[in-house]
């Protein structure tokens, strides 16, 4: 909002807005072509309601993709098609947590988690990630588990840190959850799974039985406004509860045209080259300017240490817009969304140098 207002005053090209997470990569042509082709079908059946969990064909396509890609048994009965990862997580929270229970989040974390947890009348419990690597601090999770813990939410690749949790990290977390005296769900929020720069993203259900995965087309197919995604859950009781809570939250079915496209394009890989170029440019610039950051392994966010207390304001004074880390549950850092044009990054370099000159004076 501030960025739009500021652009009106100083001009579009003079505001360097790194504050948003709208994908930059163009929507894959195959997704657009699929949508166009679908529009030629009989409109009466094309636009009709589907069953709440989604068209059978779509659920089958998603399940097949999971089975083949992760060599993991998945069936259409495990798939609930949603309006994006947001609806998926909000419904899962209402399904698996009740009033008075707790859900562990790994700070820094996507701020909506606490909204969705509180909507389920549960309490978010923040556990700081390892401050060096931003991997999950498994011992800290262990210490935070109580008899009220209903679930842990993890997000890999992570918004805002860009971290991908390693296989060992996931194995260690699974061991801790398996050791608990009661069943704890592990909710994996994965809209950035396919946006990574070479490091594998472990398929968590392979390591921990009570895993529920939430995913979407928002970032992968660069379609965040179209609202399509899914839940993978192979626990029948939890799946039925998710269906019930989604209904209570107003879900009838996910948009049917986009369901059909999503199913057909579930195996499409996004072009991450623009993010990769931006990531390299920004990290090189931060190296030169002496700004400490976490090496981003996935998603399109750069998580960096504020070189001084009022750094975000100092950036704003030069029309560089970044997100302060307190929005994500910790102090002293800031987030850059590098899903922007490469040109904007290049144009912003002088402003960054001026900010740092101010900091160092
Ligand atoms: N989870 C994380 C970590 C996100 O960054 C976002 C969107 O930015 C979402 C969930 C919601 O994604 P969707 O657009 O699929 O609802």
mmCIF file of N, CA and C in Angstrom, residues 7-89:
data_model
loop_
_atom_site.group_PDB
_atom_site.id
_atom_site.type_symbol
_atom_site.label_atom_id
_atom_site.label_comp_id
_atom_site.label_asym_id
_atom_site.label_seq_id
_atom_site.Cartn_x
_atom_site.Cartn_y
_atom_site.Cartn_z
ATOM 1 N N UNK A 7 4.922 5.459 -5.059
ATOM 2 C CA UNK A 7 5.172 5.467 -6.513
ATOM 3 C C UNK A 7 4.438 6.614 -7.189
ATOM 4 N N UNK A 8 3.225 6.899 -6.666
ATOM 5 C CA UNK A 8 2.448 8.009 -7.249
ATOM 6 C C UNK A 8 3.195 9.326 -7.052
ATOM 7 N N UNK A 9 3.923 9.428 -5.949
ATOM 8 C CA UNK A 9 4.595 10.688 -5.624
ATOM 9 C C UNK A 9 5.949 10.808 -6.342
ATOM 10 N N UNK A 10 6.777 9.762 -6.236
ATOM 11 C CA UNK A 10 8.151 9.909 -6.766
ATOM 12 C C UNK A 10 8.354 9.216 -8.120
ATOM 13 N N UNK A 11 7.317 8.513 -8.586
ATOM 14 C CA UNK A 11 7.440 7.834 -9.888
ATOM 15 C C UNK A 11 7.728 6.354 -9.703
ATOM 16 N N UNK A 12 7.115 5.569 -10.578
ATOM 17 C CA UNK A 12 7.184 4.099 -10.542
ATOM 18 C C UNK A 12 8.621 3.565 -10.408
ATOM 19 N N UNK A 13 9.529 4.145 -11.213
ATOM 20 C CA UNK A 13 10.896 3.600 -11.282
ATOM 21 C C UNK A 13 11.779 4.017 -10.117
ATOM 22 N N UNK A 14 11.259 4.901 -9.275
ATOM 23 C CA UNK A 14 12.108 5.403 -8.190
ATOM 24 C C UNK A 14 11.803 4.771 -6.837
ATOM 25 N N UNK A 15 10.916 3.769 -6.863
ATOM 26 C CA UNK A 15 10.631 3.027 -5.631
ATOM 27 C C UNK A 15 11.095 1.585 -5.864
ATOM 28 N N UNK A 16 11.916 1.078 -4.939
ATOM 29 C CA UNK A 16 12.468 -0.271 -5.077
ATOM 30 C C UNK A 16 11.724 -1.157 -4.087
ATOM 31 N N UNK A 17 10.650 -1.747 -4.568
ATOM 32 C CA UNK A 17 9.740 -2.453 -3.674
ATOM 33 C C UNK A 17 10.082 -3.944 -3.596
ATOM 34 N N UNK A 18 10.750 -4.316 -2.504
ATOM 35 C CA UNK A 18 11.138 -5.716 -2.271
ATOM 36 C C UNK A 18 10.229 -6.338 -1.203
ATOM 37 N N UNK A 19 9.038 -5.749 -1.025
ATOM 38 C CA UNK A 19 8.245 -6.165 0.132
ATOM 39 C C UNK A 19 7.200 -7.235 -0.193
ATOM 40 N N UNK A 20 6.974 -7.521 -1.481
ATOM 41 C CA UNK A 20 5.870 -8.455 -1.767
ATOM 42 C C UNK A 20 6.333 -9.802 -2.347
ATOM 43 N N UNK A 21 5.408 -10.754 -2.301
ATOM 44 C CA UNK A 21 5.742 -12.124 -2.712
ATOM 45 C C UNK A 21 4.950 -12.575 -3.930
ATOM 46 N N UNK A 22 4.682 -11.640 -4.851
ATOM 47 C CA UNK A 22 3.992 -12.028 -6.084
ATOM 48 C C UNK A 22 5.007 -12.626 -7.050
ATOM 49 N N UNK A 23 4.769 -13.839 -7.560
ATOM 50 C CA UNK A 23 5.762 -14.441 -8.453
ATOM 51 C C UNK A 23 6.065 -13.562 -9.664
ATOM 52 N N UNK A 24 7.291 -13.644 -10.143
ATOM 53 C CA UNK A 24 7.725 -12.822 -11.269
ATOM 54 C C UNK A 24 7.802 -13.671 -12.551
ATOM 55 N N UNK A 25 8.189 -14.925 -12.368
ATOM 56 C CA UNK A 25 8.334 -15.834 -13.499
ATOM 57 C C UNK A 25 6.988 -15.919 -14.235
ATOM 58 N N UNK A 26 7.018 -15.974 -15.577
ATOM 59 C CA UNK A 26 5.732 -16.000 -16.277
ATOM 60 C C UNK A 26 5.049 -17.368 -16.112
ATOM 61 N N UNK A 27 3.731 -17.330 -16.148
ATOM 62 C CA UNK A 27 2.959 -18.571 -16.053
ATOM 63 C C UNK A 27 3.376 -19.505 -17.191
ATOM 64 N N UNK A 28 3.699 -20.763 -16.897
ATOM 65 C CA UNK A 28 4.116 -21.670 -17.975
ATOM 66 C C UNK A 28 3.052 -21.734 -19.089
ATOM 67 N N UNK A 29 3.524 -21.708 -20.334
ATOM 68 C CA UNK A 29 2.617 -21.677 -21.485
ATOM 69 C C UNK A 29 1.650 -22.861 -21.462
ATOM 70 N N UNK A 30 2.147 -23.999 -21.002
ATOM 71 C CA UNK A 30 1.307 -25.201 -21.003
ATOM 72 C C UNK A 30 0.076 -24.993 -20.105
ATOM 73 N N UNK A 31 0.234 -24.242 -19.019
ATOM 74 C CA UNK A 31 -0.912 -23.993 -18.123
ATOM 75 C C UNK A 31 -1.933 -23.098 -18.830
ATOM 76 N N UNK A 32 -1.435 -22.073 -19.518
ATOM 77 C CA UNK A 32 -2.341 -21.176 -20.257
ATOM 78 C C UNK A 32 -3.049 -21.944 -21.364
ATOM 79 N N UNK A 33 -2.297 -22.759 -22.113
ATOM 80 C CA UNK A 33 -2.890 -23.538 -23.212
ATOM 81 C C UNK A 33 -3.938 -24.507 -22.672
ATOM 82 N N UNK A 34 -3.646 -25.106 -21.531
ATOM 83 C CA UNK A 34 -4.586 -26.067 -20.934
ATOM 84 C C UNK A 34 -5.896 -25.364 -20.575
ATOM 85 N N UNK A 35 -5.776 -24.178 -20.006
ATOM 86 C CA UNK A 35 -6.986 -23.420 -19.641
ATOM 87 C C UNK A 35 -7.804 -23.097 -20.886
ATOM 88 N N UNK A 36 -7.109 -22.655 -21.954
ATOM 89 C CA UNK A 36 -7.825 -22.279 -23.187
ATOM 90 C C UNK A 36 -8.576 -23.484 -23.746
ATOM 91 N N UNK A 37 -7.909 -24.626 -23.725
ATOM 92 C CA UNK A 37 -8.511 -25.844 -24.275
ATOM 93 C C UNK A 37 -9.728 -26.261 -23.445
ATOM 94 N N UNK A 38 -9.606 -26.117 -22.140
ATOM 95 C CA UNK A 38 -10.722 -26.489 -21.265
ATOM 96 C C UNK A 38 -11.952 -25.640 -21.559
ATOM 97 N N UNK A 39 -11.714 -24.390 -21.937
ATOM 98 C CA UNK A 39 -12.840 -23.482 -22.191
ATOM 99 C C UNK A 39 -13.666 -23.902 -23.410
ATOM 100 N N UNK A 40 -13.108 -24.783 -24.252
ATOM 101 C CA UNK A 40 -13.862 -25.293 -25.406
ATOM 102 C C UNK A 40 -14.830 -26.409 -25.009
ATOM 103 N N UNK A 41 -14.704 -26.894 -23.783
ATOM 104 C CA UNK A 41 -15.582 -28.010 -23.367
ATOM 105 C C UNK A 41 -17.005 -27.501 -23.101
ATOM 106 N N UNK A 42 -17.920 -28.424 -22.984
ATOM 107 C CA UNK A 42 -19.323 -28.075 -22.710
ATOM 108 C C UNK A 42 -19.403 -27.243 -21.424
ATOM 109 N N UNK A 43 -19.828 -25.978 -21.549
ATOM 110 C CA UNK A 43 -19.787 -25.095 -20.368
ATOM 111 C C UNK A 43 -20.650 -25.563 -19.211
ATOM 112 N N UNK A 44 -21.717 -26.269 -19.507
ATOM 113 C CA UNK A 44 -22.603 -26.687 -18.412
ATOM 114 C C UNK A 44 -21.860 -27.631 -17.469
ATOM 115 N N UNK A 45 -21.194 -28.627 -18.044
ATOM 116 C CA UNK A 45 -20.491 -29.541 -17.135
ATOM 117 C C UNK A 45 -19.152 -28.943 -16.687
ATOM 118 N N UNK A 46 -18.544 -28.134 -17.541
ATOM 119 C CA UNK A 46 -17.244 -27.546 -17.169
ATOM 120 C C UNK A 46 -17.345 -26.717 -15.886
ATOM 121 N N UNK A 47 -18.396 -25.901 -15.806
ATOM 122 C CA UNK A 47 -18.485 -24.959 -14.689
ATOM 123 C C UNK A 47 -19.347 -25.457 -13.530
ATOM 124 N N UNK A 48 -19.811 -26.691 -13.628
ATOM 125 C CA UNK A 48 -20.674 -27.212 -12.549
ATOM 126 C C UNK A 48 -19.869 -27.433 -11.264
ATOM 127 N N UNK A 49 -20.565 -27.465 -10.118
ATOM 128 C CA UNK A 49 -19.894 -27.809 -8.853
ATOM 129 C C UNK A 49 -19.180 -29.138 -9.024
ATOM 130 N N UNK A 50 -18.064 -29.285 -8.340
ATOM 131 C CA UNK A 50 -17.489 -30.634 -8.209
ATOM 132 C C UNK A 50 -17.832 -31.103 -6.799
ATOM 133 N N UNK A 51 -17.490 -32.351 -6.480
ATOM 134 C CA UNK A 51 -17.640 -32.761 -5.079
ATOM 135 C C UNK A 51 -16.652 -31.932 -4.268
ATOM 136 N N UNK A 52 -16.891 -31.846 -2.947
ATOM 137 C CA UNK A 52 -16.112 -30.912 -2.118
ATOM 138 C C UNK A 52 -14.610 -31.169 -2.191
ATOM 139 N N UNK A 53 -14.221 -32.425 -2.235
ATOM 140 C CA UNK A 53 -12.777 -32.729 -2.217
ATOM 141 C C UNK A 53 -12.119 -32.499 -3.576
ATOM 142 N N UNK A 54 -12.926 -32.238 -4.593
ATOM 143 C CA UNK A 54 -12.369 -31.992 -5.924
ATOM 144 C C UNK A 54 -12.769 -33.075 -6.902
ATOM 145 N N UNK A 55 -12.631 -32.758 -8.215
ATOM 146 C CA UNK A 55 -12.951 -33.738 -9.254
ATOM 147 C C UNK A 55 -12.112 -35.012 -9.060
ATOM 148 N N UNK A 56 -12.745 -36.164 -9.249
ATOM 149 C CA UNK A 56 -12.027 -37.444 -9.100
ATOM 150 C C UNK A 56 -10.767 -37.475 -9.955
ATOM 151 N N UNK A 57 -10.947 -37.021 -11.215
ATOM 152 C CA UNK A 57 -9.832 -37.054 -12.175
ATOM 153 C C UNK A 57 -8.645 -36.229 -11.656
ATOM 154 N N UNK A 58 -8.949 -35.082 -11.066
ATOM 155 C CA UNK A 58 -7.897 -34.180 -10.575
ATOM 156 C C UNK A 58 -7.197 -34.801 -9.367
ATOM 157 N N UNK A 59 -7.976 -35.361 -8.481
ATOM 158 C CA UNK A 59 -7.395 -35.990 -7.279
ATOM 159 C C UNK A 59 -6.509 -37.175 -7.692
ATOM 160 N N UNK A 60 -6.933 -37.860 -8.752
ATOM 161 C CA UNK A 60 -6.139 -38.987 -9.241
ATOM 162 C C UNK A 60 -4.814 -38.494 -9.841
ATOM 163 N N UNK A 61 -4.886 -37.395 -10.604
ATOM 164 C CA UNK A 61 -3.668 -36.851 -11.220
ATOM 165 C C UNK A 61 -2.663 -36.410 -10.142
ATOM 166 N N UNK A 62 -3.183 -35.776 -9.086
ATOM 167 C CA UNK A 62 -2.282 -35.310 -8.018
ATOM 168 C C UNK A 62 -1.686 -36.514 -7.282
ATOM 169 N N UNK A 63 -2.545 -37.490 -6.976
ATOM 170 C CA UNK A 63 -2.065 -38.684 -6.263
ATOM 171 C C UNK A 63 -1.023 -39.434 -7.094
ATOM 172 N N UNK A 64 -1.263 -39.563 -8.403
ATOM 173 C CA UNK A 64 -0.309 -40.254 -9.290
ATOM 174 C C UNK A 64 1.028 -39.534 -9.279
ATOM 175 N N UNK A 65 0.963 -38.198 -9.316
ATOM 176 C CA UNK A 65 2.191 -37.402 -9.327
ATOM 177 C C UNK A 65 2.995 -37.667 -8.039
ATOM 178 N N UNK A 66 2.286 -37.672 -6.916
ATOM 179 C CA UNK A 66 2.974 -37.912 -5.633
ATOM 180 C C UNK A 66 3.597 -39.310 -5.618
ATOM 181 N N UNK A 67 2.815 -40.314 -6.056
ATOM 182 C CA UNK A 67 3.331 -41.698 -6.040
ATOM 183 C C UNK A 67 4.592 -41.806 -6.881
ATOM 184 N N UNK A 68 4.524 -41.231 -8.090
ATOM 185 C CA UNK A 68 5.662 -41.383 -9.016
ATOM 186 C C UNK A 68 6.850 -40.530 -8.582
ATOM 187 N N UNK A 69 6.604 -39.287 -8.188
ATOM 188 C CA UNK A 69 7.709 -38.370 -7.900
ATOM 189 C C UNK A 69 8.442 -38.743 -6.623
ATOM 190 N N UNK A 70 7.688 -39.139 -5.593
ATOM 191 C CA UNK A 70 8.330 -39.383 -4.297
ATOM 192 C C UNK A 70 8.405 -40.873 -3.959
ATOM 193 N N UNK A 71 7.962 -41.707 -4.915
ATOM 194 C CA UNK A 71 7.953 -43.133 -4.684
ATOM 195 C C UNK A 71 7.251 -43.418 -3.336
ATOM 196 N N UNK A 72 6.058 -42.862 -3.226
ATOM 197 C CA UNK A 72 5.326 -42.912 -1.962
ATOM 198 C C UNK A 72 3.860 -43.207 -2.277
ATOM 199 N N UNK A 73 3.252 -44.170 -1.584
ATOM 200 C CA UNK A 73 1.874 -44.519 -1.937
ATOM 201 C C UNK A 73 0.887 -43.376 -1.668
ATOM 202 N N UNK A 74 0.170 -42.981 -2.702
ATOM 203 C CA UNK A 74 -0.846 -41.924 -2.546
ATOM 204 C C UNK A 74 -2.043 -42.320 -3.384
ATOM 205 N N UNK A 75 -3.231 -42.083 -2.872
ATOM 206 C CA UNK A 75 -4.428 -42.400 -3.645
ATOM 207 C C UNK A 75 -5.344 -41.178 -3.657
ATOM 208 N N UNK A 76 -6.295 -41.130 -4.604
ATOM 209 C CA UNK A 76 -7.180 -39.967 -4.685
ATOM 210 C C UNK A 76 -7.879 -39.671 -3.358
ATOM 211 N N UNK A 77 -8.109 -40.709 -2.543
ATOM 212 C CA UNK A 77 -8.797 -40.501 -1.252
ATOM 213 C C UNK A 77 -7.945 -39.672 -0.277
ATOM 214 N N UNK A 78 -6.664 -39.494 -0.596
ATOM 215 C CA UNK A 78 -5.768 -38.711 0.282
ATOM 216 C C UNK A 78 -5.692 -37.246 -0.132
ATOM 217 N N UNK A 79 -6.393 -36.888 -1.222
ATOM 218 C CA UNK A 79 -6.237 -35.532 -1.780
ATOM 219 C C UNK A 79 -7.518 -34.722 -1.592
ATOM 220 N N UNK A 80 -7.378 -33.541 -1.042
ATOM 221 C CA UNK A 80 -8.498 -32.594 -0.918
ATOM 222 C C UNK A 80 -8.074 -31.323 -1.648
ATOM 223 N N UNK A 81 -8.788 -30.965 -2.714
ATOM 224 C CA UNK A 81 -8.397 -29.813 -3.537
ATOM 225 C C UNK A 81 -8.965 -28.534 -2.900
ATOM 226 N N UNK A 82 -8.106 -27.539 -2.750
ATOM 227 C CA UNK A 82 -8.467 -26.326 -1.996
ATOM 228 C C UNK A 82 -8.261 -25.059 -2.822
ATOM 229 N N UNK A 83 -8.716 -23.947 -2.259
ATOM 230 C CA UNK A 83 -8.420 -22.652 -2.872
ATOM 231 C C UNK A 83 -7.074 -22.165 -2.314
ATOM 232 N N UNK A 84 -6.007 -22.803 -2.783
ATOM 233 C CA UNK A 84 -4.659 -22.405 -2.390
ATOM 234 C C UNK A 84 -4.193 -23.048 -1.097
ATOM 235 N N UNK A 85 -2.910 -22.789 -0.778
ATOM 236 C CA UNK A 85 -2.339 -23.339 0.459
ATOM 237 C C UNK A 85 -2.984 -22.682 1.672
ATOM 238 N N UNK A 86 -3.433 -21.437 1.516
ATOM 239 C CA UNK A 86 -4.035 -20.720 2.647
ATOM 240 C C UNK A 86 -5.274 -21.469 3.165
ATOM 241 N N UNK A 87 -6.194 -21.787 2.261
ATOM 242 C CA UNK A 87 -7.383 -22.525 2.700
ATOM 243 C C UNK A 87 -6.981 -23.892 3.250
ATOM 244 N N UNK A 88 -5.988 -24.492 2.590
ATOM 245 C CA UNK A 88 -5.541 -25.817 3.032
ATOM 246 C C UNK A 88 -5.103 -25.759 4.502
ATOM 247 N N UNK A 89 -4.230 -24.810 4.829
ATOM 248 C CA UNK A 89 -3.693 -24.764 6.199
ATOM 249 C C UNK A 89 -4.783 -24.337 7.196
#
